[in-house]
CSV table of C-alpha atoms in Angstrom, one decimal:
chain,number,residue,atom,x,y,z
A,1,MET,CA,-83.1,75.1,26.1
A,2,ARG,CA,-80.9,78.1,26.1
A,3,THR,CA,-79.1,78.9,22.8
A,4,ALA,CA,-75.3,78.8,23.2
A,5,GLU,CA,-73.0,80.7,20.9
A,6,ALA,CA,-71.3,78.8,18.1
A,7,HIS,CA,-68.0,77.2,19.1
A,8,SER,CA,-68.6,78.0,22.8
A,9,PRO,CA,-66.5,75.9,25.3
A,10,ARG,CA,-68.7,73.1,26.7
A,11,VAL,CA,-69.4,71.8,30.2
A,12,LEU,CA,-70.7,68.3,30.4
A,13,VAL,CA,-72.7,67.5,33.6
A,14,LEU,CA,-73.5,63.9,34.4
A,15,ARG,CA,-76.8,63.4,36.3
A,16,ALA,CA,-78.4,60.5,34.5
A,17,LEU,CA,-81.1,59.9,37.1
A,18,GLY,CA,-84.7,60.9,37.7
A,19,LEU,CA,-86.8,64.1,38.0
A,20,GLY,CA,-86.1,64.6,41.7
A,21,ASP,CA,-82.4,64.1,41.1
A,22,LEU,CA,-82.5,66.8,38.4
A,23,LEU,CA,-84.3,69.2,40.7
A,24,THR,CA,-82.0,68.7,43.6
A,25,ALA,CA,-79.1,69.5,41.3
A,26,VAL,CA,-80.6,72.9,40.3
A,27,PRO,CA,-78.5,74.9,42.8
A,28,ALA,CA,-75.3,73.3,41.4
A,29,LEU,CA,-76.4,73.9,37.8
A,30,ARG,CA,-77.3,77.5,38.6
A,31,ALA,CA,-73.8,78.0,40.2
A,32,LEU,CA,-72.2,76.6,37.0
A,33,ARG,CA,-74.3,78.8,34.8
A,34,ARG,CA,-73.3,81.9,36.8
A,35,HIS,CA,-69.6,80.9,37.0
A,36,LEU,CA,-69.3,80.0,33.3
A,37,PRO,CA,-71.9,82.3,31.5
A,38,HIS,CA,-70.3,81.8,28.1
A,39,HIS,CA,-70.0,78.0,28.2
A,40,GLU,CA,-72.5,75.7,26.7
A,41,ILE,CA,-73.9,73.5,29.5
A,42,VAL,CA,-74.8,70.0,28.3
A,43,LEU,CA,-76.7,67.7,30.7
A,44,ALA,CA,-76.3,63.9,30.4
A,45,ALA,CA,-79.7,62.7,31.6
A,46,PRO,CA,-82.6,60.5,30.5
A,47,ALA,CA,-84.3,61.7,27.3
A,48,ARG,CA,-87.6,61.9,29.1
A,49,LEU,CA,-86.2,64.8,31.2
A,50,GLU,CA,-85.6,67.0,28.3
A,51,GLN,CA,-88.6,69.3,28.9
A,52,ALA,CA,-87.8,69.5,32.7
A,53,ALA,CA,-84.2,70.3,32.0
A,54,ALA,CA,-85.2,73.0,29.6
A,55,ALA,CA,-87.6,74.4,32.1
A,56,THR,CA,-84.9,75.1,34.6
A,57,GLY,CA,-83.4,77.7,32.2
A,58,LEU,CA,-79.9,76.4,33.2
A,59,VAL,CA,-79.1,73.8,30.5
A,60,ASP,CA,-78.3,74.5,26.8
A,61,ARG,CA,-78.8,70.9,25.6
A,62,LEU,CA,-79.6,67.4,26.9
A,63,LEU,CA,-77.4,64.5,26.0
A,64,PRO,CA,-79.6,61.4,26.3
A,65,ALA,CA,-78.1,59.0,28.8
A,66,SER,CA,-79.6,56.4,31.1
A,67,ALA,CA,-79.0,53.1,32.9
A,68,PRO,CA,-81.1,50.7,34.9
A,69,GLY,CA,-81.9,51.9,38.4
A,70,ARG,CA,-79.3,54.3,39.6
A,71,ALA,CA,-76.4,52.8,37.7
A,72,VAL,CA,-73.9,54.7,35.6
A,73,PRO,CA,-74.5,54.7,31.9
A,74,ALA,CA,-72.1,52.5,30.0
A,75,GLU,CA,-71.2,55.2,27.5
A,76,LEU,CA,-72.0,58.7,26.5
A,77,ALA,CA,-72.8,59.7,22.8
A,78,TRP,CA,-70.5,62.7,23.0
A,79,ALA,CA,-69.4,64.2,19.7
A,80,GLY,CA,-66.9,66.9,18.8
A,81,PRO,CA,-64.1,68.4,20.8
A,82,ALA,CA,-63.6,67.2,24.4
A,83,PRO,CA,-65.5,69.1,27.1
A,84,ASP,CA,-63.7,72.1,28.7
A,85,LEU,CA,-65.1,70.8,32.0
A,86,ALA,CA,-66.9,67.6,33.0
A,87,VAL,CA,-68.8,67.6,36.3
A,88,ASP,CA,-69.8,64.3,38.1
A,89,LEU,CA,-73.1,65.0,39.8
A,90,HIS,CA,-74.2,61.4,39.4
A,91,GLY,CA,-72.5,59.7,42.3
A,92,ASN,CA,-69.0,58.9,43.6
A,93,GLY,CA,-66.8,56.2,42.3
A,94,PRO,CA,-64.8,54.8,39.4
A,95,PRO,CA,-67.8,54.0,37.1
A,96,SER,CA,-68.9,57.6,36.7
A,97,HIS,CA,-65.4,59.1,37.1
A,98,LEU,CA,-63.9,56.9,34.3
A,99,LEU,CA,-66.9,57.4,32.1
A,100,LEU,CA,-66.2,61.2,32.1
A,101,GLN,CA,-62.4,60.7,32.0
A,102,ARG,CA,-62.6,58.8,28.7
A,103,LEU,CA,-64.0,61.9,27.0
A,104,GLY,CA,-60.7,63.7,27.8
A,105,PRO,CA,-62.1,66.8,29.5
A,106,ARG,CA,-59.6,69.6,30.3
A,107,ARG,CA,-60.9,69.7,33.8
A,108,LEU,CA,-63.0,67.2,35.9
A,109,PHE,CA,-64.9,68.0,39.0
A,110,ALA,CA,-65.7,65.0,41.2
A,111,TYR,CA,-65.5,63.7,44.7
A,112,ALA,CA,-62.3,61.9,45.7
A,113,HIS,CA,-62.3,58.1,45.6
A,114,SER,CA,-59.5,55.6,46.2
A,115,GLY,CA,-60.4,53.8,43.0
A,116,THR,CA,-59.5,57.0,41.0
A,117,PRO,CA,-56.6,58.5,43.0
A,118,ASP,CA,-55.6,60.7,40.1
A,119,ILE,CA,-58.7,62.8,40.5
A,120,PRO,CA,-58.4,65.4,43.3
A,121,GLY,CA,-61.6,66.3,45.1
A,122,PRO,CA,-63.4,66.7,48.5
A,123,VAL,CA,-64.2,63.8,50.7
A,124,TRP,CA,-67.6,62.2,50.2
A,125,ARG,CA,-70.0,62.3,53.2
A,126,GLU,CA,-72.8,59.8,53.5
A,127,ASP,CA,-74.9,61.9,55.9
A,128,GLU,CA,-75.4,65.0,53.7
A,129,HIS,CA,-78.4,66.5,52.0
A,130,GLU,CA,-78.3,66.0,48.2
A,131,ARG,CA,-78.5,69.7,47.4
A,132,GLU,CA,-75.7,70.5,49.8
A,133,ARG,CA,-73.6,67.6,48.5
A,134,TRP,CA,-73.2,69.0,45.0
A,135,CYS,CA,-72.9,72.6,46.1
A,136,ARG,CA,-70.0,71.5,48.4
A,137,LEU,CA,-68.4,69.7,45.5
A,138,LEU,CA,-68.4,72.9,43.4
A,139,ALA,CA,-67.3,75.1,46.3
A,140,TRP,CA,-64.2,72.8,46.7
A,141,TYR,CA,-63.2,73.7,43.1
A,142,GLY,CA,-63.8,77.4,43.7
A,143,VAL,CA,-67.4,77.7,42.3
A,144,ARG,CA,-69.7,79.4,44.8
A,145,ALA,CA,-73.0,77.6,45.1
A,146,ASP,CA,-76.0,78.1,47.4
A,147,PRO,CA,-78.1,75.0,48.2
A,148,GLU,CA,-81.1,77.2,48.9
A,149,ASP,CA,-81.1,78.6,45.3
A,150,LEU,CA,-83.4,75.9,44.1
A,151,SER,CA,-86.4,77.5,42.5
A,152,VAL,CA,-87.5,77.0,38.9
A,153,PRO,CA,-89.8,79.3,37.0
A,154,ALA,CA,-93.5,78.4,36.8
A,155,PRO,CA,-94.6,77.5,33.3
A,156,ALA,CA,-96.7,79.7,31.1
A,157,THR,CA,-99.1,76.8,30.6
A,158,PRO,CA,-102.4,77.2,32.5
A,159,SER,CA,-103.1,74.7,35.2
A,160,PRO,CA,-105.5,71.9,34.3
A,161,ALA,CA,-107.0,72.2,37.8
A,162,PRO,CA,-106.2,75.5,39.5
A,163,GLY,CA,-106.5,75.5,43.2
A,164,ALA,CA,-106.6,71.7,43.6
A,165,VAL,CA,-105.0,69.6,46.2
A,166,VAL,CA,-102.7,67.2,44.3
A,167,VAL,CA,-102.3,63.7,45.7
A,168,HIS,CA,-99.5,61.6,44.2
A,169,PRO,CA,-99.5,58.0,45.5
A,170,GLY,CA,-96.7,56.6,43.3
A,171,ALA,CA,-92.9,56.3,43.6
A,172,ASP,CA,-90.3,54.4,41.6
A,173,ALA,CA,-89.9,51.9,44.4
A,174,ALA,CA,-92.5,50.2,46.6
A,175,ALA,CA,-90.4,51.0,49.7
A,176,ARG,CA,-91.5,54.7,49.3
A,177,CYS,CA,-95.2,54.0,48.5
A,178,TRP,CA,-97.6,54.7,51.3
A,179,PRO,CA,-100.6,52.4,51.0
A,180,PRO,CA,-103.2,53.5,48.4
A,181,GLU,CA,-106.1,53.1,50.8
A,182,ARG,CA,-104.5,55.6,53.1
A,183,PHE,CA,-103.9,58.1,50.2
A,184,ALA,CA,-107.6,57.6,49.3
A,185,ALA,CA,-108.7,58.2,52.9
A,186,VAL,CA,-106.8,61.5,52.9
A,187,ALA,CA,-108.2,62.5,49.5
A,188,ARG,CA,-111.7,61.7,50.6
A,189,GLU,CA,-111.4,63.8,53.7
A,190,VAL,CA,-109.9,66.7,51.8
A,191,ARG,CA,-112.7,66.6,49.2
A,192,ARG,CA,-115.3,66.4,52.0
A,193,SER,CA,-113.8,69.6,53.4
A,194,GLY,CA,-114.7,71.3,50.1
A,195,TYR,CA,-111.4,71.3,48.2
A,196,GLY,CA,-110.9,69.9,44.7
A,197,VAL,CA,-108.5,66.9,44.5
A,198,VAL,CA,-106.4,65.6,41.6
A,199,VAL,CA,-104.6,62.3,41.7
A,200,THR,CA,-101.5,62.2,39.6
A,201,ALA,CA,-99.7,59.3,38.1
A,202,GLY,CA,-96.4,58.7,36.4
A,203,ALA,CA,-95.8,56.2,33.6
A,204,GLY,CA,-97.1,52.8,34.6
A,205,GLU,CA,-98.9,54.2,37.7
A,206,GLY,CA,-102.4,54.6,36.1
A,207,ALA,CA,-104.0,51.6,37.8
A,208,LEU,CA,-102.7,52.9,41.2
A,209,ALA,CA,-104.0,56.4,40.7
A,210,ARG,CA,-107.4,55.2,39.4
A,211,ASN,CA,-107.6,52.9,42.5
A,212,VAL,CA,-106.9,55.8,44.8
A,213,ALA,CA,-109.4,58.0,43.0
A,214,ALA,CA,-112.2,55.4,43.1
A,215,ARG,CA,-111.7,54.7,46.8
A,216,ALA,CA,-111.8,58.4,47.5
A,217,GLY,CA,-115.1,58.8,45.5
A,218,LEU,CA,-113.4,61.0,42.9
A,219,PRO,CA,-114.5,60.9,39.2
A,220,PRO,CA,-112.2,59.3,36.6
A,221,GLU,CA,-111.3,62.7,35.2
A,222,ALA,CA,-109.7,63.5,38.6
A,223,VAL,CA,-106.8,61.3,37.5
A,224,LEU,CA,-104.0,63.0,35.5
A,225,GLY,CA,-101.5,60.7,33.8
A,226,GLY,CA,-100.7,57.0,34.0
A,227,ASP,CA,-100.4,55.9,30.4
A,228,GLY,CA,-97.1,57.7,30.1
A,229,ASP,CA,-95.3,60.6,31.7
A,230,VAL,CA,-97.5,63.7,31.9
A,231,PRO,CA,-95.9,66.4,29.7
A,232,PHE,CA,-93.7,68.4,32.1
A,233,ASP,CA,-95.2,71.8,31.3
A,234,ARG,CA,-98.7,70.5,32.2
A,235,LEU,CA,-97.5,68.7,35.3
A,236,ALA,CA,-95.5,71.8,36.5
A,237,ALA,CA,-98.5,74.0,35.8
A,238,LEU,CA,-100.7,71.7,37.9
A,239,VAL,CA,-98.2,71.8,40.8
A,240,ALA,CA,-97.6,75.5,40.5
A,241,GLY,CA,-101.3,76.3,40.7
A,242,ALA,CA,-102.1,73.7,43.5
A,243,ARG,CA,-103.1,74.6,47.0
A,244,CYS,CA,-100.8,71.9,48.2
A,245,VAL,CA,-99.3,68.6,47.2
A,246,VAL,CA,-99.5,65.3,49.2
A,247,VAL,CA,-96.7,63.0,48.2
A,248,GLY,CA,-94.0,60.5,49.2
A,249,ASP,CA,-90.3,60.9,48.8
A,250,THR,CA,-90.3,61.2,45.0
A,251,GLY,CA,-89.8,63.6,42.1
A,252,LEU,CA,-93.1,65.4,42.5
A,253,ALA,CA,-92.1,66.4,46.1
A,254,HIS,CA,-89.0,68.1,44.7
A,255,LEU,CA,-91.1,69.8,42.0
A,256,ALA,CA,-93.4,71.3,44.6
A,257,THR,CA,-90.3,72.6,46.5
A,258,ALA,CA,-88.8,74.1,43.3
A,259,LEU,CA,-92.1,75.8,42.4
A,260,GLY,CA,-92.8,77.1,46.0
A,261,THR,CA,-96.0,75.1,46.4
A,262,PRO,CA,-97.0,73.9,49.9
A,263,SER,CA,-96.4,70.2,50.4
A,264,VAL,CA,-96.9,67.4,52.8
A,265,VAL,CA,-94.1,64.9,52.2
A,266,LEU,CA,-94.1,61.3,53.7
A,267,PHE,CA,-90.7,59.9,54.4
A,268,GLY,CA,-89.4,56.4,54.8
A,269,PRO,CA,-87.0,54.7,54.5
A,270,VAL,CA,-84.6,57.6,53.9
A,271,ALA,CA,-84.4,60.5,56.4
A,272,PRO,CA,-85.6,63.9,55.2
A,273,ARG,CA,-82.4,65.5,56.2
A,274,LEU,CA,-80.9,63.8,53.1
A,275,TRP,CA,-83.7,64.5,50.6
A,276,GLY,CA,-86.3,66.7,52.3
A,277,PRO,CA,-87.5,70.2,51.5
A,278,PRO,CA,-85.7,73.2,52.8
A,279,ALA,CA,-86.4,75.1,56.0
A,280,ASP,CA,-89.8,76.6,55.1
A,281,THR,CA,-93.1,76.4,56.9
A,282,ARG,CA,-94.8,75.8,53.6
A,283,HIS,CA,-93.7,72.2,53.8
A,284,ARG,CA,-94.7,69.6,56.3
A,285,VAL,CA,-92.5,66.6,56.7
A,286,LEU,CA,-93.8,63.4,58.3
A,287,TRP,CA,-91.1,60.9,59.5
A,288,HIS,CA,-91.0,58.2,62.1
A,289,PRO,CA,-87.4,57.0,62.5
A,290,ASP,CA,-86.1,54.3,64.7
A,291,GLY,CA,-84.2,55.2,67.9
A,292,ASP,CA,-80.8,55.1,66.3
A,293,ASP,CA,-81.8,58.0,63.9
A,294,ALA,CA,-79.8,56.5,61.0
A,295,PRO,CA,-80.0,58.6,57.8
A,296,ARG,CA,-80.7,55.5,55.7
A,297,PRO,CA,-82.3,53.0,58.0
A,298,GLY,CA,-84.0,51.1,55.2
A,299,ASP,CA,-83.7,50.2,51.5
A,300,ALA,CA,-84.9,53.1,49.4
A,301,HIS,CA,-85.4,50.7,46.5
A,302,GLY,CA,-87.1,47.9,48.4
A,303,ARG,CA,-90.0,45.9,47.2
A,304,VAL,CA,-92.4,46.5,50.1
A,305,PRO,CA,-93.4,49.7,51.9
A,306,ASP,CA,-90.9,50.7,54.5
A,307,GLU,CA,-91.9,50.2,58.1
A,308,ARG,CA,-91.1,53.8,59.0
A,309,LEU,CA,-93.4,55.0,56.2
A,310,LEU,CA,-96.2,52.7,57.5
A,311,ARG,CA,-96.0,54.4,60.9
A,312,ILE,CA,-97.5,57.5,59.4
A,313,THR,CA,-101.2,57.6,59.9
A,314,VAL,CA,-104.1,59.0,57.9
A,315,ALA,CA,-104.9,61.3,60.7
A,316,GLU,CA,-101.4,62.8,60.7
A,317,VAL,CA,-101.4,63.4,57.0
A,318,THR,CA,-105.0,64.9,57.0
A,319,GLU,CA,-104.1,67.2,59.9
A,320,ALA,CA,-100.9,68.3,58.1
A,321,VAL,CA,-102.9,69.1,54.9
A,322,HIS,CA,-105.5,71.1,56.8
A,323,GLY,CA,-102.7,72.9,58.6
A,324,LEU,CA,-101.5,74.2,55.2
A,325,LEU,CA,-105.0,74.8,53.7
A,326,GLU,CA,-106.3,76.5,56.9
A,327,PRO,CA,-103.3,78.2,58.7
A,328,GLY,CA,-103.8,77.8,62.5
A,329,ARG,CA,-105.4,74.5,62.2
A,330,GLY,CA,-103.3,71.3,62.8
A,331,ARG,CA,-100.8,70.8,65.5
A,332,GLY,CA,-97.3,69.6,64.8
A,333,ALA,CA,-94.1,69.9,66.7
A,334,ARG,CA,-91.1,71.6,65.2
A,335,GLY,CA,-88.4,68.9,64.8
A,336,GLY,CA,-84.8,68.6,64.0
A,337,GLU,CA,-84.8,66.9,60.7
A,338,VAL,CA,-85.6,70.0,58.6
A,339,PRO,CA,-84.8,73.0,60.7
A,340,GLY,CA,-87.4,75.7,60.3
A,341,ALA,CA,-89.8,73.5,58.4
A,342,LEU,CA,-92.7,71.9,60.2
A,343,THR,CA,-91.8,68.3,60.9
A,344,THR,CA,-94.2,66.0,62.8
A,345,GLY,CA,-93.9,62.5,64.2
A,346,LEU,CA,-90.1,62.5,64.8
A,347,ARG,CA,-90.3,59.3,66.8
A,348,ALA,CA,-92.4,56.3,66.5
A,349,ARG,CA,-95.2,55.9,69.0
A,350,GLY,CA,-94.5,53.3,71.6
């Protein structure tokens, strides 16, 4: 973490969610850092994100805070004088607004909500990319923010598998988990083409990662993680040194984006225009929406794989991977979901 000067005024930023949520907030955090260079920035987030928050170089201290799912923490263990500024990057509504208001901040940045009419702020938009959402919030209050300013520095830690293709089959909800046998088929084909493959696992995902590795014919040592979270510096080093990352709509996809690592990202049930990588041909987005093109056509926290995710085939993913590993190989139409990025499969096949 950065070292703030003694008695510096403090900014409290509420973002008590996951790794991907932290990384999509990097542009907003960077804007706050530039706008308030002499303030101490305190991030209220789960304790397990302390290394990741420090790695951004934008946070002075992490205040442990969490709640089940994507709920708002019941309280914050804030000590000392009230914050000079509190910023709600957690969501929109009375639970997070009132949580911050109870600390008595001199200023509070938040989206407007009828349940807290005393808080001025911009109007919340449902159909808006997460990075743009929080930058727009800050801009309303006069803080200039660039949603494309999302990079984080690569760690000094050496990669445990330099040049590997990283396959990450897990997600925090079954709705965003592509079937393990399909991940295995992709990993097997990539390995057959002569590339090293590593299968990564978050806490509790060890069995899934070992299953994928075994089906792909990979040795047990090709699995990284599973018993607990991989230390962030090691995970970031792996991703920073990877040839590409194959992943669903989860935190590791955002880590690849932040580190500038090529990625193939599988979307469903939420549209990539809300959570996808920026306009960059290093990233291939696979997405098969329904005809209505709704931004959230399914339940992102559902208990079974989303039907749009299941429309993505092994052949599509393998082709997208080879298109990144071997430029010129792999077809794919430019689509409208992520302008400038290579997006394939914009409509389900009839």
